[in-house]
Tab-separated table of C-alpha atoms in Angstrom:
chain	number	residue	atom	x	y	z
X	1096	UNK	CA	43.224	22.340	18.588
X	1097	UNK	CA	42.836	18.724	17.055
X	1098	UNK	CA	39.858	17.840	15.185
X	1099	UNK	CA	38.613	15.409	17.800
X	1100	UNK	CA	38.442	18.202	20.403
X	1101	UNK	CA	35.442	20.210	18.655
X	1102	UNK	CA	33.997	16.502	18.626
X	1103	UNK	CA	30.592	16.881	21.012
X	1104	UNK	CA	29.123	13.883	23.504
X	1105	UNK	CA	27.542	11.352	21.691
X	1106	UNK	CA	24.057	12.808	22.767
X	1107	UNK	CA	24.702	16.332	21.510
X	1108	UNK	CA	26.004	15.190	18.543
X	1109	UNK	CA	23.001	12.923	17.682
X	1110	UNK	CA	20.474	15.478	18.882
X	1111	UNK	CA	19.955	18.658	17.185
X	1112	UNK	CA	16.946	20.074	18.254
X	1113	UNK	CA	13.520	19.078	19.807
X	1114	UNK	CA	11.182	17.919	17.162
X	1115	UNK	CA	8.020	20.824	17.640
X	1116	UNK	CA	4.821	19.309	17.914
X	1117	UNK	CA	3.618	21.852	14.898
X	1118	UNK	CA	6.455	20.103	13.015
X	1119	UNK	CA	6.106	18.325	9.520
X	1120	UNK	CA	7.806	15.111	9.207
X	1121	UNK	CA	7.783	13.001	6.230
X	1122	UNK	CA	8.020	9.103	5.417
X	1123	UNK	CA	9.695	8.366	2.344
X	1124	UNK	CA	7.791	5.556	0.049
X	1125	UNK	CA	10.025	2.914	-1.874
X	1126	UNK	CA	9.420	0.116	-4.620
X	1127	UNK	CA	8.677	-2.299	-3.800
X	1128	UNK	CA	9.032	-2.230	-0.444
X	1129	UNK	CA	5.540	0.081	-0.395
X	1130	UNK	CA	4.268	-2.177	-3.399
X	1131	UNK	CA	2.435	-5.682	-2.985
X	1132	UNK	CA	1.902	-8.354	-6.039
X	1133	UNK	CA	-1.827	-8.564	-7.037
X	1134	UNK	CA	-2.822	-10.009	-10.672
X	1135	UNK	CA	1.037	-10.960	-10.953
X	1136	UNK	CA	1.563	-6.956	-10.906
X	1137	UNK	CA	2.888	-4.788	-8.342
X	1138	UNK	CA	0.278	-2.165	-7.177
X	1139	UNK	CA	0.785	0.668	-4.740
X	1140	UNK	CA	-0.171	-0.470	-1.055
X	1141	UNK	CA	-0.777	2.156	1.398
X	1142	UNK	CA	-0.898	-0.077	4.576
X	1143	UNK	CA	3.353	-0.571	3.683
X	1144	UNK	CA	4.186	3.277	3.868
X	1145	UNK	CA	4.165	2.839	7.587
X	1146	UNK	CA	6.415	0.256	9.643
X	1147	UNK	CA	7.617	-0.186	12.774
X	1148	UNK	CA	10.242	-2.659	14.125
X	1149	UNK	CA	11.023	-4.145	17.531
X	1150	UNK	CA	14.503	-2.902	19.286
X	1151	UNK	CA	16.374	-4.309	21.950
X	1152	UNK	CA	14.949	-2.683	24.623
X	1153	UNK	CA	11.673	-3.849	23.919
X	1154	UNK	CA	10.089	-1.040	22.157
X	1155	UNK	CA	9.233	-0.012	18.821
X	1156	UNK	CA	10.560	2.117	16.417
X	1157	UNK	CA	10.336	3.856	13.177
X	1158	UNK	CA	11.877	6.449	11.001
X	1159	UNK	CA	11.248	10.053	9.063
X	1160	UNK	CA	13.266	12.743	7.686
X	1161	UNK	CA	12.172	15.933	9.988
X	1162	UNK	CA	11.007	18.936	7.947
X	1163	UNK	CA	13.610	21.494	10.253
X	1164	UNK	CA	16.948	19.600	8.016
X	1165	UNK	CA	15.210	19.082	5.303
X	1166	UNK	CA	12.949	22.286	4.569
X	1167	UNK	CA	12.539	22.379	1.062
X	1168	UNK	CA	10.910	19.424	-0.758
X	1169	UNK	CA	13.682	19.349	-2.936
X	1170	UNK	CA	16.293	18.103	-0.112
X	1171	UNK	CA	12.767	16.030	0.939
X	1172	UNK	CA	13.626	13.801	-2.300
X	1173	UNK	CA	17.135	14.009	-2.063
X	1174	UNK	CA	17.132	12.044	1.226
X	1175	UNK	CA	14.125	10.075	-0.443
X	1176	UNK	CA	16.996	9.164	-3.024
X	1177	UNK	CA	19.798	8.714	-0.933
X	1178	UNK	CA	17.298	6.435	0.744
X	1179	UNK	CA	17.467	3.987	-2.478
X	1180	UNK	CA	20.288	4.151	-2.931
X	1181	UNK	CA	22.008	2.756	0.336
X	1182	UNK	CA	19.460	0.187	0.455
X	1183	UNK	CA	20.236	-0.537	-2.870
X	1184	UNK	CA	24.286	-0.545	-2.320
X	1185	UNK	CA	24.120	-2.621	0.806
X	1186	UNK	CA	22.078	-5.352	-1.508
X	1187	UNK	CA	25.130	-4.869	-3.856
X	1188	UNK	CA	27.619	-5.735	-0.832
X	1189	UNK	CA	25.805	-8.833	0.298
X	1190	UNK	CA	25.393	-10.245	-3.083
X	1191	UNK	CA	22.058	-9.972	-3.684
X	1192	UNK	CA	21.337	-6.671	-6.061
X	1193	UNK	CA	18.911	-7.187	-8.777
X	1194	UNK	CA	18.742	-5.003	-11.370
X	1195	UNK	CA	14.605	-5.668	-11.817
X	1196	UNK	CA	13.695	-5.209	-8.116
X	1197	UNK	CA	16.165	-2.634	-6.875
X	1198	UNK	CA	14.432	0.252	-4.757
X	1199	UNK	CA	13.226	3.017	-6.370
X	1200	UNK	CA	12.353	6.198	-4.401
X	1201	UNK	CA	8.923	7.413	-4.927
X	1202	UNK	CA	7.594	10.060	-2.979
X	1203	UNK	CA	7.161	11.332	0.291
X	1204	UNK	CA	4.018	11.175	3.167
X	1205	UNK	CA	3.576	14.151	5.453
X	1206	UNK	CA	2.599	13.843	8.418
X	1207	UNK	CA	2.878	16.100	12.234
X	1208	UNK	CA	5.177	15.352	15.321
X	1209	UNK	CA	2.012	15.621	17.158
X	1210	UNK	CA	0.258	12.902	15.180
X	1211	UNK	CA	2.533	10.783	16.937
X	1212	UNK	CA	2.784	11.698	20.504
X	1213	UNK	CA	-1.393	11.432	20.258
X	1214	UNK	CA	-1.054	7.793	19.798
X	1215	UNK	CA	-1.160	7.349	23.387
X	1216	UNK	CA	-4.596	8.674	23.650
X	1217	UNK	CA	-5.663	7.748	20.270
X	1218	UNK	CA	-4.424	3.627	20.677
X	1219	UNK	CA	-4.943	1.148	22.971
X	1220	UNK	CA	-2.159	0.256	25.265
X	1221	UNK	CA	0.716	2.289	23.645
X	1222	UNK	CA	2.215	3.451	26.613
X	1223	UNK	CA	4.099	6.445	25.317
X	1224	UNK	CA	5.130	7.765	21.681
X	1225	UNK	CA	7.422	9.990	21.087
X	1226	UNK	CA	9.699	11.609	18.014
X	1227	UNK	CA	13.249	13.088	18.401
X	1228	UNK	CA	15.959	13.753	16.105
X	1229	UNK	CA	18.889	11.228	15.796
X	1230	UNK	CA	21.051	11.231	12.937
X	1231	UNK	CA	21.500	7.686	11.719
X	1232	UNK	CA	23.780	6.184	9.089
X	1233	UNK	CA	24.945	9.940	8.309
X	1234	UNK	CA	21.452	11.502	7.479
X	1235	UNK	CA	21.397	14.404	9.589
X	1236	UNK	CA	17.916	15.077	8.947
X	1237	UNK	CA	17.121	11.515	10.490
X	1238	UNK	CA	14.107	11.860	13.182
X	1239	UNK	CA	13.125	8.690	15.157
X	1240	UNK	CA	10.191	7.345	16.277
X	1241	UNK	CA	9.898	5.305	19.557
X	1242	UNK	CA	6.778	3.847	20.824
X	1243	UNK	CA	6.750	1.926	24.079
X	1244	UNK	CA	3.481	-0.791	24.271
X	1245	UNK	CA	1.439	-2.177	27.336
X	1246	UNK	CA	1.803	-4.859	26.468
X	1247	UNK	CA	-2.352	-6.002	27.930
X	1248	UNK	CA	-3.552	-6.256	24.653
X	1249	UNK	CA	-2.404	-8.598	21.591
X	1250	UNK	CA	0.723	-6.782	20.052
X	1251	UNK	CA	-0.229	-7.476	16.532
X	1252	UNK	CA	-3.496	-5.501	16.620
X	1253	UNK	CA	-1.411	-2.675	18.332
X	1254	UNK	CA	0.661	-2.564	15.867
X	1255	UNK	CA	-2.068	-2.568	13.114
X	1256	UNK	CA	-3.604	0.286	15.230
X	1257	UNK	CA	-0.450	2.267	15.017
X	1258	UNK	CA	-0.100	2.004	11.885
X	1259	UNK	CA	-3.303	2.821	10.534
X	1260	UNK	CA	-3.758	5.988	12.609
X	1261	UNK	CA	-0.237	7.066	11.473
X	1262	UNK	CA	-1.081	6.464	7.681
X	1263	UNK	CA	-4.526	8.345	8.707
X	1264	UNK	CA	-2.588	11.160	9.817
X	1265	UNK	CA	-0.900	11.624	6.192
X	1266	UNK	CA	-0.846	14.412	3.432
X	1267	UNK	CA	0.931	13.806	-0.121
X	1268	UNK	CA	2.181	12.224	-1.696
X	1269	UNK	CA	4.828	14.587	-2.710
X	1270	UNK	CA	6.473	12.162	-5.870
X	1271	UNK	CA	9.352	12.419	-7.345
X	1272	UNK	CA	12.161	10.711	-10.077
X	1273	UNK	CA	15.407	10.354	-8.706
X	1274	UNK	CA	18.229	11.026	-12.097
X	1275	UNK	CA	19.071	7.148	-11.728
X	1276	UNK	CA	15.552	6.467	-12.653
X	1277	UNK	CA	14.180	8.271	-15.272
X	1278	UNK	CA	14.618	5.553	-17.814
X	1279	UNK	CA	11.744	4.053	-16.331
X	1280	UNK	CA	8.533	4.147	-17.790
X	1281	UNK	CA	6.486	3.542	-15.995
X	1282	UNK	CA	7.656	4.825	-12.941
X	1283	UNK	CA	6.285	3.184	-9.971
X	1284	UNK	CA	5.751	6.911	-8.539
X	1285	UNK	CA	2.606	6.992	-10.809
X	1286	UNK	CA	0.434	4.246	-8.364
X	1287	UNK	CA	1.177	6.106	-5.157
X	1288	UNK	CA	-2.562	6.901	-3.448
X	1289	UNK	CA	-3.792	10.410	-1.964
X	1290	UNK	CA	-2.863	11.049	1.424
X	1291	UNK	CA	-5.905	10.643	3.758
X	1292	UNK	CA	-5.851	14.223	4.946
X	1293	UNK	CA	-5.119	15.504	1.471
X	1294	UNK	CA	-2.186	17.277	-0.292
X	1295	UNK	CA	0.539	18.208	0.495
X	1296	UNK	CA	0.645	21.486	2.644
X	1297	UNK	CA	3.148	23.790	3.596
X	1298	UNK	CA	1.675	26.358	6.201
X	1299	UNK	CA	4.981	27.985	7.074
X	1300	UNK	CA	5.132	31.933	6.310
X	1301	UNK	CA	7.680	32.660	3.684
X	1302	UNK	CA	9.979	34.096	6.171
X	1303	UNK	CA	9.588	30.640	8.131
X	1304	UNK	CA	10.602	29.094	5.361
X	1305	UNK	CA	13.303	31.005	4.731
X	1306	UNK	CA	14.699	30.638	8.129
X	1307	UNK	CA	14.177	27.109	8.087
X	1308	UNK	CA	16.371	27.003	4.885
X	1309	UNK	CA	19.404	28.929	6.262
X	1310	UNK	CA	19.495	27.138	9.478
X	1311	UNK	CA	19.515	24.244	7.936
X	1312	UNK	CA	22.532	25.344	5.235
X	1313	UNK	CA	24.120	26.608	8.525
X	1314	UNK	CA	23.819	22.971	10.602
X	1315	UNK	CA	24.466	21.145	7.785
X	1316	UNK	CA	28.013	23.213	7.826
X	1317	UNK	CA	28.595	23.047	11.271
X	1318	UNK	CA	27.684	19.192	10.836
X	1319	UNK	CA	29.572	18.120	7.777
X	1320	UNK	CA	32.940	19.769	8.634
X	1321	UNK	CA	33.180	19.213	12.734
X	1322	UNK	CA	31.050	15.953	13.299
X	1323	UNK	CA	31.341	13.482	10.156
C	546	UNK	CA	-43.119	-29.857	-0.795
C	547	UNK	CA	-41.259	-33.137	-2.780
C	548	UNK	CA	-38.527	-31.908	-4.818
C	549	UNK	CA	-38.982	-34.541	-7.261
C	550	UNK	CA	-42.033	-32.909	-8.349
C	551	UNK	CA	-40.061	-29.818	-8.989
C	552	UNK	CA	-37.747	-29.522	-12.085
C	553	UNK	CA	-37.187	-25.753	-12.183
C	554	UNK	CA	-35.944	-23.687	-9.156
C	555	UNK	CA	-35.473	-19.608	-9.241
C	556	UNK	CA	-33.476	-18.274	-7.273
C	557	UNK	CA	-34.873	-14.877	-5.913
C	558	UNK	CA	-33.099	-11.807	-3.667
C	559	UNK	CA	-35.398	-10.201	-0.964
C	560	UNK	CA	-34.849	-8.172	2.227
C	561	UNK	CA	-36.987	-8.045	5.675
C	562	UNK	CA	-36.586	-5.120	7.188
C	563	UNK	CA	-37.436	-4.088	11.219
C	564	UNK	CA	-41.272	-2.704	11.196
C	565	UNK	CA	-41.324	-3.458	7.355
C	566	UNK	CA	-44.581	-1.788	5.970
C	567	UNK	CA	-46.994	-3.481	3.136
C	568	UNK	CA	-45.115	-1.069	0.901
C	569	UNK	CA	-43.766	-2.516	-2.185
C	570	UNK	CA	-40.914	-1.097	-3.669
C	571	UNK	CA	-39.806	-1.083	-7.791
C	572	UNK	CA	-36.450	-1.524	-8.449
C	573	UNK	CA	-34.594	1.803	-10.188
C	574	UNK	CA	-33.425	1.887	-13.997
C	575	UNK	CA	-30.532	-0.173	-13.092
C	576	UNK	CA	-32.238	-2.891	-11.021
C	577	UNK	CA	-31.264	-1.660	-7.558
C	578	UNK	CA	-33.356	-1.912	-4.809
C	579	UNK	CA	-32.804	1.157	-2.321
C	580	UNK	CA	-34.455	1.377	0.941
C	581	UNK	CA	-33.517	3.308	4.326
C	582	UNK	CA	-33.864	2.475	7.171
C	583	UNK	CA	-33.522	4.963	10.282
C	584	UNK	CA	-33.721	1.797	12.667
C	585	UNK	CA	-30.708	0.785	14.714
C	586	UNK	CA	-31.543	-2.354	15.163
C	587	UNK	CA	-30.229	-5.404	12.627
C	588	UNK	CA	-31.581	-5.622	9.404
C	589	UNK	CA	-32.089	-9.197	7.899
C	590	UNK	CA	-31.012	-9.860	3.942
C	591	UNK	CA	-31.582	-12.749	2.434
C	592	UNK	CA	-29.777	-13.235	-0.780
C	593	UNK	CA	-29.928	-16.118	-3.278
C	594	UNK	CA	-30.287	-19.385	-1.813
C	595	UNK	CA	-27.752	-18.536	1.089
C	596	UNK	CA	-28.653	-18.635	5.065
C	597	UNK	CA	-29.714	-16.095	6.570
C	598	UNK	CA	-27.496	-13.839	7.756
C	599	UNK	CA	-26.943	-10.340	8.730
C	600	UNK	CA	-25.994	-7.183	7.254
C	601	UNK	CA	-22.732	-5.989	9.117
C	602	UNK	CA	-21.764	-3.459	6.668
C	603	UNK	CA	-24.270	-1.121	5.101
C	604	UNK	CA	-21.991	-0.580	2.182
C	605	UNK	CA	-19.925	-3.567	1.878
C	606	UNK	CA	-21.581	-5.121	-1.920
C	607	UNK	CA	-23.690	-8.014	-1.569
C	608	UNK	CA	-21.425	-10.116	-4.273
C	609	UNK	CA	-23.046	-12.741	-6.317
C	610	UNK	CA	-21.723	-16.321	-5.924
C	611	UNK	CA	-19.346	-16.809	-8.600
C	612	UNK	CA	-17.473	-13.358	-7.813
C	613	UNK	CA	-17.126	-14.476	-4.652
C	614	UNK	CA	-15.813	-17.549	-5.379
C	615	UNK	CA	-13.179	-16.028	-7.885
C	616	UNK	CA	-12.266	-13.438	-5.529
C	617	UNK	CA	-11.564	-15.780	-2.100
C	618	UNK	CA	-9.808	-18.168	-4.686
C	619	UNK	CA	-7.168	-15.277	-5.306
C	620	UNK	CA	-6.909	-14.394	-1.893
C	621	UNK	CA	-6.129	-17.915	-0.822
C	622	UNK	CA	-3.302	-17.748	-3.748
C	623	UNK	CA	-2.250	-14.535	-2.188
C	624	UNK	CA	-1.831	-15.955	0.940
C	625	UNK	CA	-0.314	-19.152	0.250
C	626	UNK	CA	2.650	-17.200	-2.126
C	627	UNK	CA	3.301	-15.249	1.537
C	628	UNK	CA	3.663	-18.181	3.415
C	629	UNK	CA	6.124	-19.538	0.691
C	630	UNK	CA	8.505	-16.269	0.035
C	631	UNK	CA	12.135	-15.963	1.965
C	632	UNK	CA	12.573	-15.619	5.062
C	633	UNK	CA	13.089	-11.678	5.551
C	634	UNK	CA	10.868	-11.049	3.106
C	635	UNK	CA	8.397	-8.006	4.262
C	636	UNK	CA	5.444	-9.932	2.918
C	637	UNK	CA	6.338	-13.433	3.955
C	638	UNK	CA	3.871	-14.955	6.889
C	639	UNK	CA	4.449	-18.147	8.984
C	640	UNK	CA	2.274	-21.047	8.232
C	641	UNK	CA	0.045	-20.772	11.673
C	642	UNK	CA	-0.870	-17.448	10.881
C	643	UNK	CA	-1.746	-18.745	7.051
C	644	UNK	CA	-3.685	-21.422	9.012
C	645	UNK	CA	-5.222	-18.867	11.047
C	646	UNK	CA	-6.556	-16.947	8.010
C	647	UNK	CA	-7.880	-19.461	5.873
C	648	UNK	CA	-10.211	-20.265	8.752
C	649	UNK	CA	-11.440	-16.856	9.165
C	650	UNK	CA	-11.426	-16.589	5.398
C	651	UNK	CA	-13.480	-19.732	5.217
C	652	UNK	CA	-15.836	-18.621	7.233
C	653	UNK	CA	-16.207	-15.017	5.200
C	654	UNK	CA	-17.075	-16.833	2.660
C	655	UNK	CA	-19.894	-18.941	4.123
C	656	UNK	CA	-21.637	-15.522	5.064
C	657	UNK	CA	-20.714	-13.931	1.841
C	658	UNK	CA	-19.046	-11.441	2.628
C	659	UNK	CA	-17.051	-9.425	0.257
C	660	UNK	CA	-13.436	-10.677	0.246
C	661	UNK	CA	-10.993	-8.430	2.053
C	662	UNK	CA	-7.797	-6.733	1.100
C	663	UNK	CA	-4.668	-8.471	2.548
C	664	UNK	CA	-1.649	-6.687	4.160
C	665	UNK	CA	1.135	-7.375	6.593
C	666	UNK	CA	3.555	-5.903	9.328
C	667	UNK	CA	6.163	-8.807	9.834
C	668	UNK	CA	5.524	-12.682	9.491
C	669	UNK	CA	3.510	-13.253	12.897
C	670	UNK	CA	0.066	-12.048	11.548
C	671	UNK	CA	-1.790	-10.955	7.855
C	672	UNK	CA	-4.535	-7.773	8.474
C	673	UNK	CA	-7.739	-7.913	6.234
C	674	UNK	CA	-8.649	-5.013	5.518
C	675	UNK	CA	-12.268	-3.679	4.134
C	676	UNK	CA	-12.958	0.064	3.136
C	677	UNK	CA	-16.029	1.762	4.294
C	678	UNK	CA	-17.520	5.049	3.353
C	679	UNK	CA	-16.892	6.407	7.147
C	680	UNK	CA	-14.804	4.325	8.483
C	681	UNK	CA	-12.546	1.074	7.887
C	682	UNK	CA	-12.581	-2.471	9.263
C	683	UNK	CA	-8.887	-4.188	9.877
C	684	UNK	CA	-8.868	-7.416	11.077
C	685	UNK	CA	-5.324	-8.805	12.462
C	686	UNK	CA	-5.116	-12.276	12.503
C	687	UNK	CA	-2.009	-14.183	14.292
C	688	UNK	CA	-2.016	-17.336	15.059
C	689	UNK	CA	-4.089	-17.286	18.118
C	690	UNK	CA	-5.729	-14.208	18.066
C	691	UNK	CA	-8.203	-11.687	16.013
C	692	UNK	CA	-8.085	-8.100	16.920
C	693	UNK	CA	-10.870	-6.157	15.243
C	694	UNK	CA	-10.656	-2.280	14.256
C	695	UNK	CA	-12.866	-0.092	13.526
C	696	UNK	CA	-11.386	3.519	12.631
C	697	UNK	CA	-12.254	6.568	10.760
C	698	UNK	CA	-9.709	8.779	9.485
C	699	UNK	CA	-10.183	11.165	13.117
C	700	UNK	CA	-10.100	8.011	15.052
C	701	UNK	CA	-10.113	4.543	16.370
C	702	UNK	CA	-14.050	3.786	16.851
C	703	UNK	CA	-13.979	0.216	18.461
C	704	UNK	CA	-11.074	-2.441	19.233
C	705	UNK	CA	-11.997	-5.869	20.332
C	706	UNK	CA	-9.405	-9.004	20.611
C	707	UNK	CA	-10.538	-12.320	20.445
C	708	UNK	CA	-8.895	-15.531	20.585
C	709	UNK	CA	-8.930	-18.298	17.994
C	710	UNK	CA	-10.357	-20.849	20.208
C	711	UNK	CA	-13.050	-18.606	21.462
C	712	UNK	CA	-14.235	-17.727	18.295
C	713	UNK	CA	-16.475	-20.786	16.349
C	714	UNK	CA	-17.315	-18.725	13.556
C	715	UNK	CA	-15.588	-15.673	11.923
C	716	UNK	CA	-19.947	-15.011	11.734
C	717	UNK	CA	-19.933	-13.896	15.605
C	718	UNK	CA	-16.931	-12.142	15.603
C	719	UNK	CA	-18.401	-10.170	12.359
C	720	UNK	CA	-21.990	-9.991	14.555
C	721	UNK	CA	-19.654	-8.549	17.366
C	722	UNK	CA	-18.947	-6.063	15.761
C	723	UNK	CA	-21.653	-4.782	14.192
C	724	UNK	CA	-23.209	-4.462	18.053
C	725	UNK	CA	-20.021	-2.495	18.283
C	726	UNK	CA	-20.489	-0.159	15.314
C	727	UNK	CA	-23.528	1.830	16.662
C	728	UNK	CA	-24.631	4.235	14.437
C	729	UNK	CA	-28.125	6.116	14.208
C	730	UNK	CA	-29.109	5.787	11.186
C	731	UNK	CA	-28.256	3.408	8.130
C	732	UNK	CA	-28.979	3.254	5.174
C	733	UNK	CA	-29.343	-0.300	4.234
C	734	UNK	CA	-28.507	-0.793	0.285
C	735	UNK	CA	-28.813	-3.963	-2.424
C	736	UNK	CA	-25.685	-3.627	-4.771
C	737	UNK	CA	-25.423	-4.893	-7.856
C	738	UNK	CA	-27.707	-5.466	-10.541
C	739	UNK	CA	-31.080	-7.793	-9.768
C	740	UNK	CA	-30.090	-10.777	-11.407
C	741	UNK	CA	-32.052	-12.532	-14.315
C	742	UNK	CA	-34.217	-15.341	-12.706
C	743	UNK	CA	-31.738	-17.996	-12.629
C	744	UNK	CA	-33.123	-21.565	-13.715
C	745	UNK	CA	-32.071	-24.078	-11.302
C	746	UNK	CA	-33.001	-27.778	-13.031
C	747	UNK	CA	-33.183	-30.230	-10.645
């Protein structure tokens, strides 16, 4: 039987899984993407943790890495630096890499599946919200974010109010240095704020945990030999 | 009274407050005046030799002048580098929303109000952004439009969108939403040290 044969539909093979409400999902903070200039020095700023971006079809979208493929908080950072550096290759490929503003993974925000599908109730005119797992650009533990707007009230607010109420919603930071950075000192990691809801939190049982770990060793298999 | 005749000014804080009493209150060690109020209806500051106007936050500082000045300075630098970075940049901004915002910004300043912290979400609009104890004020300007938000970290409190043209003065939109922000009590506070008497020579 050929290779290509075990190869799933499109949908099945970019869907693993329905992301549970009681879910932990986690946005991944960057310098300097996360950082703003103030004083002619780069200081943490919270309100750049979140983003969304307009697609095609006319709604909005974001990303996070969903807690189910990535149950540890080590494989949390190693997505965080995988993150960096792709971003950090592709600004190789075009030409424009610098060495003293190339991204440097920081840490990670918490936050719940259901903190997103509330922001129907919780914002003005977003339509529907909703988080599902899509692997994109080969991270398997990819989950995406779509939000569809009204549309009756000024988009720009909307977005503000979706943003805020996600960065509300947030635990952490959990930080980390990535092996390509440790030379730095300072490291940028060092400015990211508290999390409005508090620390990080882990309220799976050990045995959840556990389970979560060896399904994900055994979809990560199934995933890196039949579907790469 | 002819001003002429008058070589020395001082310049001199004070607050009215709703159903003030004859009380007189002493400032503590550190030259704060404190005084709650459990009204719910607007209370009146005057401050230096500025209009009138009223207290929208009960915890936003009352700034003195030259902070002020200082600090709407560097936010108008902030927002003019925006307007001037690449195109693709996360924190660049077009120039009608930089237009936009200095006119709001301007008319902060005229009612003194503590400058704001600046953020973005793309180039059509800059948010400023104050902190309050309970909850935090995020105003998005675009080029045409304010939305105002209220929210605390359970919820969003109070939205309201105006447009540019509607609004004269960044003053009513900031009266707006004080009617907006009901709460029972507050506790209405003078930051800052009382200043020395400052000697105005005319």
């Amino acid at each position: 039987m050929s290779r290509n044969s075990w190869k799933l539909s499109a949908d099945a093979k970019m869907k693993w899984g329905r992301v549970a409400d009681t879910d932990s999902l986690f946005r991944l903070s960057t310098h300097p993407i996360a950082f703003k200039i103030q004083k002619k020095k780069l200081v943490f700023a919270s309100a750049k943790v979140m983003n969304i971006k307009k697609q095609d079809d006319g709604s909005w979208a974001s990303s996070f890495a969903w807690e189910r493929y990535v149950p540890t908080t080590e494989l949390v950072h190693d997505y965080g630096c995988r993150l960096s550096l792709g971003i950090n290759n592709a600004a190789r490929n075009s030409g424009t890499y610098e060495d003293s503003t190339r991204n440097i993974y920081c840490g990670a925000y918490q936050l719940r599946a259901s903190d997103v599908r509330e922001l129907p109730t919780a914002v003005d005119d977003v339509v529907s919200a909703d988080v599902y797992h899509l692997i994109e650009n080969d991270e398997f533990a990819h989950a995406h974010l779509r939000v569809i707007l009204g549309g009756k009230l000024p988009i720009e607010g909307t977005k503000t109010a979706i943003l805020v109420r996600l960065w509300e919603a947030c635990y952490g930071p959990l930080t980390h240095v990535c092996d390509c950075d440790k030379q730095i000192d300072p490291h940028p990691y060092l400015a990211l704020e508290p999390g409005p809801q508090g620390p990080y939190h882990d309220t799976r049982s050990r045995f959840e945990r556990w389970r979560a770990v060896m399904g994900f060793r055994v979809c990560n298999w199934l995933w890196q030999k039949f579907f790469r | 009274m002819s001003l002429r005749w008058v070589n020395t000014v001082y310049l001199q804080p004070f607050a009215v407050l709703p159903g003030a009493s004859t009380e007189v209150q002493s400032p503590d060690p550190v030259g704060n005046y404190v005084k709650e109020s459990n009204s719910s209806e607007p209370v009146t500051a005057i401050v230096s030799s500025s209009p009138i106007f009223t207290n929208i936050f009960s915890n936003v500082p009352v700034v003195w002048e030259s902070e002020l000045v200082r600090e709407y300075h560097e936010l108008g630098d902030a927002l003019g580098q925006m307007t001037e970075l690449d195109e693709g940049n996360a924190w660049k901004i077009e120039k009608p929303v930089f237009d936009a915002a200095c006119f709001v910004a301007a008319g902060l300043f005229l009612t003194e109000q503590s400058a704001p912290r600046i953020f973005n979400h793309g180039p059509q609009s800059i948010v400023f952004n104050w902190e309050r104890k309970k909850a935090n004020l995020y105003l998005t300007i675009s080029a045409d439009t304010i939305s105002a938000l209220i929210s605390s970290p359970e919820r969003v409190q109070r939205r309201i969108d105006f447009s540019i043209s509607d609004t004269s003065r960044p003053a009513l939109l900031l009266s707006a939403l004080q009617s907006a922000n009901l709460e029972p009590t507050r506790h209405f506070r003078l930051r800052g040290n009382v200043p020395e008497l400052v000697e105005v020579v005319g």
